[in-house]
Coordinates of C-alpha atoms and ligand atoms in Angstrom, one line a residue:
X1 CA -0.2 0.0 0.0
X2 CA 1.0 3.8 -0.1
X3 CA 1.2 5.1 3.2
X4 CA 2.3 8.6 4.5
X5 CA 3.6 8.9 8.0
X6 CA 3.5 12.5 9.2
X7 CA 5.6 13.4 11.9
X8 CA 9.0 11.8 12.0
X9 CA 9.8 12.2 15.7
X10 CA 10.1 9.0 17.7
X11 CA 6.9 7.3 16.8
X12 CA 6.6 9.0 13.1
X13 CA 10.4 7.7 12.1
X14 CA 9.6 4.2 13.9
X15 CA 6.3 3.7 12.3
X16 CA 7.5 4.9 9.1
X17 CA 10.5 2.6 9.0
X18 CA 8.5 -0.3 10.4
X19 CA 5.9 0.0 7.6
X20 CA 8.1 -0.1 5.0
X21 CA 9.7 -3.2 6.5
X22 CA 6.6 -4.8 6.2
X23 CA 6.3 -3.9 2.5
X24 CA 4.4 -1.0 2.0
X25 CA 5.3 2.1 -0.4
X26 CA 6.3 4.8 2.7
X27 CA 6.7 8.8 2.6
X28 CA 7.4 10.3 5.7
X29 CA 6.5 13.9 6.1
X30 CA 7.4 16.8 8.4
X31 CA 7.4 20.3 8.2
X32 CA 11.3 20.6 9.5
X33 CA 13.6 20.5 6.8
X34 CA 16.7 19.5 8.7
X35 CA 14.9 16.4 10.1
X36 CA 13.9 15.3 6.8
X37 CA 17.4 16.0 5.4
X38 CA 18.9 13.6 8.0
X39 CA 16.4 11.2 7.8
X40 CA 16.5 11.0 3.9
X41 CA 20.5 10.6 4.3
X42 CA 20.1 7.6 6.7
X43 CA 20.6 9.2 10.1
X44 CA 18.3 8.5 12.8
X45 CA 18.4 11.9 15.3
X46 CA 17.8 9.8 18.1
X47 CA 19.1 6.8 19.9
X48 CA 16.6 3.7 19.2
X49 CA 18.5 0.0 18.7
X50 CA 17.7 -1.4 15.3
X51 CA 16.0 1.7 13.8
X52 CA 19.3 2.9 12.0
X53 CA 19.5 -0.5 10.1
X54 CA 15.9 -0.4 9.2
X55 CA 15.9 3.1 7.9
X56 CA 18.9 2.3 5.5
X57 CA 17.8 -1.0 4.3
X58 CA 14.5 0.7 3.1
X59 CA 15.7 4.1 1.6
X60 CA 18.2 1.9 -0.5
X61 CA 15.5 -0.8 -1.8
X62 CA 13.3 2.3 -2.7
X63 CA 10.2 1.7 -0.2
X64 CA 10.8 4.5 2.1
X65 CA 11.4 8.6 1.6
X66 CA 10.8 11.7 2.9
X67 CA 9.4 15.1 2.0
X68 CA 8.4 18.5 3.8
X69 CA 5.2 18.3 1.0
X70 CA 1.8 18.1 2.2
X71 CA 0.5 18.5 -1.3
X72 CA 2.8 15.5 -2.4
X73 CA 1.7 13.5 0.8
X74 CA -2.1 13.7 -0.1
X75 CA -1.2 12.9 -3.6
X76 CA 0.7 9.8 -2.6
X77 CA -1.1 8.1 0.0
X78 CA -3.9 5.9 0.1
X79 CA -3.6 5.8 4.3
X80 CA -1.9 8.7 6.1
X81 CA -0.7 8.0 9.7
X82 CA -0.7 11.2 11.8
X83 CA 2.0 10.9 14.6
X84 CA 2.7 14.1 15.9
X85 CA 3.4 14.8 19.2
X86 CA 1.3 16.0 22.0
X87 CA 3.3 17.5 24.9
X88 CA 2.0 19.0 28.1
X89 CA 0.9 22.6 27.6
X90 CA 3.1 25.5 28.7
X91 CA 0.3 26.9 30.6
X92 CA -1.0 23.9 32.2
X93 CA -1.8 20.4 32.8
X94 CA -3.5 19.5 29.9
X95 CA -2.4 18.4 26.1
X96 CA -1.1 20.8 23.6
X97 CA -2.8 19.6 20.7
X98 CA -1.5 22.4 18.1
X99 CA 0.4 19.8 15.7
X100 CA -2.2 16.9 15.7
X101 CA -4.8 20.0 14.7
X102 CA -2.3 21.2 12.3
X103 CA -1.9 17.9 10.6
X104 CA -5.7 18.1 9.5
X105 CA -5.7 21.9 8.5
X106 CA -2.4 21.3 6.3
X107 CA -3.5 17.9 4.9
X108 CA -7.2 17.7 4.4
X109 CA -7.2 20.9 1.7
X110 CA -5.1 18.5 -0.6
X111 CA -7.4 15.3 -0.1
X112 CA -9.4 15.1 -3.3
X113 CA -9.9 11.5 -3.4
X114 CA -11.3 8.8 -1.1
X115 CA -8.7 8.5 1.8
X116 CA -8.1 7.4 5.5
X117 CA -6.7 9.7 7.9
X118 CA -5.2 7.6 10.9
X119 CA -4.3 9.0 14.3
X120 CA -1.6 7.6 16.3
X121 CA -0.9 10.2 18.9
X122 CA -2.0 9.7 22.3
X123 CA -4.7 12.3 22.7
X124 CA -7.6 13.5 25.1
X125 CA -10.6 11.7 24.5
X126 CA -13.0 13.2 22.3
X127 CA -9.9 14.5 20.0
X128 CA -10.6 12.0 17.3
X129 CA -14.4 12.7 16.7
X130 CA -13.2 16.5 16.4
X131 CA -10.7 15.9 13.8
X132 CA -12.8 14.1 11.9
X133 CA -15.4 16.3 11.7
X134 CA -12.8 18.9 10.9
X135 CA -11.5 16.7 8.6
X136 CA -14.6 16.1 6.1
X137 CA -15.2 19.9 6.2
X138 CA -11.9 20.9 4.8
X139 CA -11.1 18.1 2.3
X140 CA -12.4 18.3 -1.2
X141 CA -13.2 14.9 -0.8
X142 CA -15.9 15.6 2.1
X143 CA -16.9 12.8 4.0
X144 CA -14.9 10.4 1.4
X145 CA -11.9 11.4 3.8
X146 CA -12.8 9.1 6.5
X147 CA -10.8 9.0 10.0
X148 CA -9.9 6.1 12.1
X149 CA -7.6 5.9 15.7
X150 CA -4.8 3.3 16.3
X151 CA -3.1 4.1 19.4
X152 CA 0.6 3.4 19.4
X153 CA 1.9 1.5 22.3
X154 CA 5.4 1.3 21.6
X155 CA 8.1 1.6 24.3
X156 CA 11.6 3.5 23.3
X157 CA 14.4 1.3 23.5
X158 CA 11.8 -1.6 21.8
X159 CA 10.4 0.9 19.4
X160 CA 11.0 -1.3 16.3
X161 CA 10.2 -4.5 17.7
X162 CA 6.6 -3.3 19.2
X163 CA 6.0 -1.7 16.1
X164 CA 6.6 -4.8 13.8
X165 CA 5.0 -7.1 16.4
X166 CA 3.1 -5.3 18.8
X167 CA 1.6 -7.2 21.9
X168 CA -2.1 -6.0 20.4
X169 CA -3.6 -3.7 17.6
X170 CA -6.4 -1.3 18.8
X171 CA -8.6 0.1 15.7
X172 CA -11.0 3.0 16.6
X173 CA -13.9 2.7 13.9
X174 CA -16.6 5.3 13.7
X175 CA -19.7 4.6 11.7
X176 CA -18.9 7.6 9.2
X177 CA -15.7 5.5 8.0
X178 CA -16.6 2.8 6.4
X179 CA -13.7 1.6 4.5
X180 CA -11.5 2.3 7.3
X181 CA -11.5 -1.0 9.1
X182 CA -10.7 -2.8 5.7
X183 CA -7.8 -0.5 4.9
X184 CA -6.7 -0.9 8.6
X185 CA -6.5 -4.6 8.3
X186 CA -4.6 -4.7 4.7
X187 CA -1.9 -2.2 6.5
X188 CA -1.2 -4.5 9.4
X189 CA -1.7 -8.0 7.5
X190 CA 1.7 -9.2 8.4
X191 CA 1.2 -8.5 11.9
X192 CA -2.5 -9.9 12.2
X193 CA -1.6 -13.1 10.0
X194 CA 1.2 -13.4 12.7
X195 CA -2.0 -13.5 15.3
X196 CA -1.2 -10.1 16.9
X197 CA -4.7 -9.7 18.9
X198 CA -6.9 -7.0 17.3
X199 CA -9.5 -5.0 19.2
X200 CA -12.1 -3.0 17.0
X201 CA -13.8 -0.5 19.0
X202 CA -15.2 3.3 18.7
X203 CA -13.0 6.3 18.3
X204 CA -13.4 7.5 22.2
X205 CA -12.3 4.1 23.7
X206 CA -9.6 3.7 20.8
X207 CA -8.1 6.9 22.5
X208 CA -8.8 6.0 26.0
X209 CA -7.1 2.5 26.0
X210 CA -4.0 4.5 25.4
X211 CA -4.5 6.7 28.2
X212 CA -5.6 4.1 30.8
X213 CA -2.7 2.0 30.0
X214 CA 0.0 4.7 30.6
X215 CA -1.9 5.9 33.8
X216 CA -2.3 1.9 34.8
X217 CA 1.8 1.6 34.6
X218 CA 2.3 4.7 36.2
X219 CA 0.0 4.1 39.3
X220 CA 2.1 0.5 39.3
X221 CA 5.2 2.2 39.7
X222 CA 4.2 4.8 42.1
X223 CA 2.2 1.7 44.1
X224 CA 5.9 0.6 44.5
X225 CA 7.4 3.6 45.3
X226 CA 4.7 4.3 48.1
X227 CA 5.8 0.9 49.7
X228 CA 9.2 2.1 49.5
X229 CA 8.3 5.1 51.4
X230 CA 6.7 2.7 53.9
X231 CA 9.7 0.6 54.2
X232 CA 11.8 3.1 54.9
X233 CA 9.6 4.0 57.7
X234 CA 10.1 0.6 59.1
X235 CA 13.2 -1.1 58.0
X236 CA 11.7 -3.4 55.6
X237 CA 12.8 -4.1 52.2
X238 CA 11.1 -2.8 49.3
X239 CA 12.8 -5.0 46.7
X240 CA 12.0 -8.1 48.9
X241 CA 8.5 -6.7 49.2
X242 CA 8.1 -6.5 45.3
X243 CA 9.9 -9.7 44.2
X244 CA 7.6 -11.3 47.3
X245 CA 4.3 -9.7 45.5
X246 CA 5.4 -10.6 42.2
X247 CA 5.0 -14.4 42.6
X248 CA 1.3 -13.7 42.4
X249 CA 0.2 -13.9 38.8
X250 CA -2.4 -11.5 39.3
X251 CA 0.0 -8.8 40.3
X252 CA 3.0 -9.9 38.1
X253 CA 6.5 -8.4 38.8
X254 CA 6.9 -6.0 35.8
X255 CA 6.6 -2.2 36.4
X256 CA 7.0 -3.1 40.1
X257 CA 10.8 -1.9 40.5
X258 CA 10.9 0.8 43.3
X259 CA 13.3 3.2 42.9
X260 CA 13.5 7.0 41.7
X261 CA 10.2 6.9 39.6
X262 CA 8.9 7.4 36.0
X263 CA 9.9 10.3 33.5
X264 CA 10.3 10.4 29.6
X265 CA 8.1 11.8 27.4
X266 CA 4.9 9.8 28.1
X267 CA 3.9 8.8 31.3
X268 CA 4.2 12.1 33.3
X269 CA 2.5 14.6 30.8
X270 CA 0.0 11.4 29.9
X271 CA -1.4 11.1 33.4
X272 CA -1.6 14.5 33.6
X273 CA -3.7 15.5 30.6
X274 CA -5.8 12.6 31.6
X275 CA -6.7 14.3 34.9
X276 CA -7.5 17.7 32.9
X277 CA -9.5 16.1 30.6
X278 CA -11.3 14.2 33.1
X279 CA -12.1 17.4 35.0
X280 CA -13.3 19.2 31.9
X281 CA -16.1 16.2 31.3
X282 CA -16.9 16.5 34.9
X283 CA -15.6 13.4 36.2
X284 CA -12.3 14.4 37.8
X285 CA -13.1 12.6 41.2
X286 CA -12.5 9.5 39.4
X287 CA -9.0 10.2 38.4
X288 CA -8.1 11.9 41.4
X289 CA -5.7 9.1 42.6
X290 CA -3.3 9.9 39.8
X291 CA -2.4 13.3 41.5
X292 CA -1.4 11.1 44.5
X293 CA 0.1 9.0 41.6
X294 CA 2.4 12.0 40.4
X295 CA 3.1 13.2 43.8
X296 CA 4.6 10.1 44.9
X297 CA 6.6 9.9 41.9
X298 CA 8.3 13.6 42.3
X299 CA 9.0 12.9 46.1
X300 CA 11.2 10.1 45.0
X301 CA 13.3 12.6 43.7
X302 CA 13.3 14.8 46.7
X303 CA 14.2 11.7 48.9
X304 CA 17.5 11.3 46.7
X305 CA 18.2 14.5 48.0
X306 CA 18.0 14.2 51.1
X307 CA 19.5 11.0 51.5
X308 CA 22.8 12.6 49.6
X309 CA 22.8 15.0 52.0
X310 CA 22.8 12.5 55.1
X311 CA 25.4 10.8 53.4
X312 CA 27.5 13.7 53.0
X313 CA 27.1 15.0 56.4
X314 CA 24.2 17.8 55.9
X315 CA 26.1 20.0 53.6
X316 CA 26.1 19.7 49.8
X317 CA 27.8 22.6 48.8
X318 CA 31.1 22.1 47.6
X319 CA 30.8 18.6 47.6
X320 CA 31.5 16.6 44.3
X321 CA 29.0 14.2 43.5
X322 CA 29.0 11.8 40.6
X323 CA 25.9 11.0 38.6
X324 CA 25.8 8.1 36.4
X325 CA 22.8 8.4 34.1
X326 CA 21.1 11.4 32.5
X327 CA 18.4 9.4 30.4
X328 CA 15.1 8.4 31.3
X329 CA 15.9 5.0 31.2
X330 CA 18.4 2.8 29.6
X331 CA 18.6 2.2 25.8
X332 CA 17.1 5.6 25.3
X333 CA 19.0 9.0 24.9
X334 CA 15.7 11.0 25.5
X335 CA 16.1 13.4 28.8
X336 CA 12.5 14.5 28.9
X337 CA 11.3 14.8 32.4
X338 CA 14.4 12.4 33.4
X339 CA 14.5 12.0 37.1
X340 CA 18.3 11.5 36.8
X341 CA 18.7 14.6 35.2
X342 CA 16.6 16.6 37.4
X343 CA 18.4 15.3 40.7
X344 CA 21.7 16.2 38.8
X345 CA 20.5 19.6 38.0
X346 CA 18.9 20.1 41.6
X347 CA 22.5 18.8 43.5
X348 CA 24.1 21.6 41.3
X349 CA 21.5 24.3 42.5
X350 CA 22.5 23.2 45.9
X351 CA 25.8 24.1 45.6
X352 CA 27.5 20.6 44.2
X353 CA 29.6 19.7 42.1
X354 CA 28.1 17.2 39.7
X355 CA 29.8 15.7 37.3
X356 CA 27.3 13.3 34.8
X357 CA 27.9 10.4 32.7
X358 CA 25.5 8.3 30.1
X359 CA 26.5 6.2 27.6
X360 CA 23.8 7.8 25.0
X361 CA 22.2 10.8 26.6
X362 CA 25.3 13.0 27.0
X363 CA 24.5 15.6 24.0
X364 CA 21.0 16.1 24.7
X365 CA 21.8 16.4 28.4
X366 CA 24.5 19.0 27.7
X367 CA 22.3 21.0 25.5
X368 CA 19.5 21.2 28.5
X369 CA 21.8 21.7 31.3
X370 CA 25.0 23.1 30.2
X371 CA 25.5 24.0 33.8
X372 CA 26.4 20.6 34.9
X373 CA 29.9 19.0 34.1
X374 CA 30.2 15.9 31.9
X375 CA 32.8 13.1 32.0
X376 CA 34.1 11.0 29.2
X377 CA 33.4 7.6 31.6
X378 CA 32.0 6.8 34.5
X379 CA 35.4 6.2 36.2
X380 CA 36.1 9.9 35.2
X381 CA 32.7 11.0 36.7
X382 CA 33.6 9.3 39.8
X383 CA 37.2 10.8 40.1
X384 CA 37.5 12.5 43.7
X385 CA 33.5 12.1 44.4
X386 CA 32.2 12.4 47.8
X387 CA 29.3 10.1 46.6
X388 CA 28.1 8.3 43.7
X389 CA 24.4 8.5 42.2
X390 CA 23.3 5.6 40.3
X391 CA 20.3 7.0 38.6
X392 CA 19.8 5.4 34.8
X393 CA 20.2 1.6 35.0
X394 CA 22.6 1.3 32.2
X395 CA 24.1 -2.7 31.8
X396 CA 27.4 -0.7 31.8
X397 CA 26.9 0.5 35.4
X398 CA 26.3 -2.8 36.9
X399 CA 29.7 -4.3 35.0
X400 CA 32.0 -2.1 36.7
X401 CA 34.0 -3.5 39.3
X402 CA 33.5 -1.8 43.0
X403 CA 37.1 -2.1 44.0
X404 CA 38.3 0.0 41.0
X405 CA 35.7 2.3 41.7
X406 CA 36.7 2.7 45.1
X407 CA 40.2 3.4 44.2
X408 CA 39.2 6.7 42.3
X409 CA 36.5 8.4 44.7
X410 CA 37.5 10.4 47.6
X411 CA 34.6 8.6 50.0
X412 CA 33.1 4.9 48.9
X413 CA 29.3 6.2 49.1
X414 CA 27.0 5.0 46.5
X415 CA 23.0 5.7 46.4
X416 CA 21.7 3.1 43.8
X417 CA 18.4 5.2 42.5
X418 CA 17.4 1.6 40.6
X419 CA 17.8 -1.0 43.1
X420 CA 19.4 -2.8 40.9
X421 CA 23.4 -2.8 41.7
X422 CA 25.0 -6.2 43.4
X423 CA 24.6 -4.4 47.1
X424 CA 26.6 -7.2 48.3
X425 CA 29.5 -6.9 46.3
X426 CA 29.5 -2.8 46.8
X427 CA 29.7 -3.3 50.5
X428 CA 32.3 -6.1 50.6
X429 CA 34.4 -3.7 48.3
X430 CA 33.9 -1.2 51.5
X431 CA 31.3 1.3 50.0
X432 CA 28.4 2.7 52.2
X433 CA 25.3 1.4 49.8
X434 CA 22.2 3.2 50.0
X435 CA 18.9 2.5 48.1
X436 CA 15.7 3.8 48.4
X437 CA 13.1 1.7 50.3
X438 CA 15.6 -0.8 52.0
X439 CA 17.7 -0.5 54.9
Ligands
LIG1 C1 5.4 4.3 28.1 C2 4.4 3.0 28.0 O1 5.5 1.9 28.7 C3 4.4 2.8 26.3 O2 3.4 1.5 26.5 C4 3.9 4.1 25.7 O3 3.3 3.9 24.6 C5 4.7 5.4 26.1 O4 5.0 5.1 27.3 P1 8.0 4.6 27.7 O5 8.0 6.2 28.1 O6 9.4 4.6 26.5 O7 6.8 3.8 27.4 O8 8.9 4.2 29.0 P2 8.8 2.9 30.0 O9 9.4 1.6 29.7 O10 7.0 2.8 30.2 O11 9.0 3.6 31.9 C6 8.5 4.6 31.9 C7 9.5 4.8 33.2 O12 9.1 4.1 34.3 C8 11.1 5.6 33.2 O13 11.5 6.4 33.7 C9 11.6 3.9 33.8 O14 12.7 3.9 34.7 C10 10.3 3.9 34.9 N1 10.1 2.4 35.6 C11 9.6 1.9 34.6 C12 10.1 2.8 36.9 O15 10.6 3.4 37.8 N2 9.8 1.2 37.5 C13 9.4 -0.2 36.8 O16 9.2 -0.8 37.5 C14 9.2 0.2 35.4

């Protein structure tokens, strides 16, 4: 099929390359010429394992190319995927829909023949119905320009795998879009034939699946982090608590890892936008627990600062602190709402000298926080440190020898913000090892 993918950020660049990999002819569209030039020359402007190879292969075989022209996109595509971002608004907690709206405003006037526009972005419930009406109003094809919703559930670091072989597909189909289900079935023929479960539903349910799923994941993480707070008050061990709970298959162990909590471009802004939308709909009370989920999450960052103060003898000013990790999670160079980087910045604000190392996120971190120092290796960051903070769980940090690290620091003290280092071997090497929610 001939598909366009509009918006070539994380979601769009991955979706475009993966749709080409599935055998479709794909045109990626973005308003930023630099981004398009980079992608067209085979460069992925962010770190995502497996994506550069996929991009190169499909550029070379001619199934994938990029443009900045909406007119060209409208002429080319049978199906148009809208993959633009929905960040948090600058003036509040709701979602900023200007990019989602701009896709329809820019594309629709060029749509002269029957066509399907598919939304993949995470949007407040009700957005799709509004966009469908606007699409029909603006496009010369009128009601034959149909709109469907097909939420994306990809995880950064696993984006290629999650797109080629998702754990489920959700099609939000409206009665005004009679051809949309069949077209989407053709787009996803390969994963569907491989047995990927398909849910066909209405537009609001499809929009809600995404926000509800992210709200659930955020709640699970904050639940175990709330237990960590209780553990800290009682001398109990949250890691053992979590492991013991996880044997109950109704609970499961995933997203039950206590630590400095969730960040990134999705969970934090999605739960806030969800609460804002619920307020607008008059059901704010139903989601009031998400306010606590958000607050528990943010409290964990403050807890690291308190613990750092405790370990450094109450004074952070003038201390040298090594921060291992800047990305919001491993296998990503994304620093959006990164707990690690926020903690680093707050230590600096209190007068500590902070040296950061991350395997992939250094450039992004340096641009956002030029006031911090950046080291070339984890050991360089640790040189002369009064304290090390392990804040993003890259495998590289787990492979370090605690004895070797002890040889370069001023004081062997470490806070494991992800509860994942082998605390016995760190302690055996003479370290004061502290973690959140553990004695
Ligand atoms: C998330 C959803 O998982 C994905 O389905 C959705 O489409 C987009 O948002 P992502 O933002 O890539 O994906 O990150 P995810 O793997 O969900 O991790 C989110 C954050 O939670 C990270 O900061 C991670 O470190 C943290 N986390 C995760 C924990 O603190 N504890 C856990 O047990 C799991």
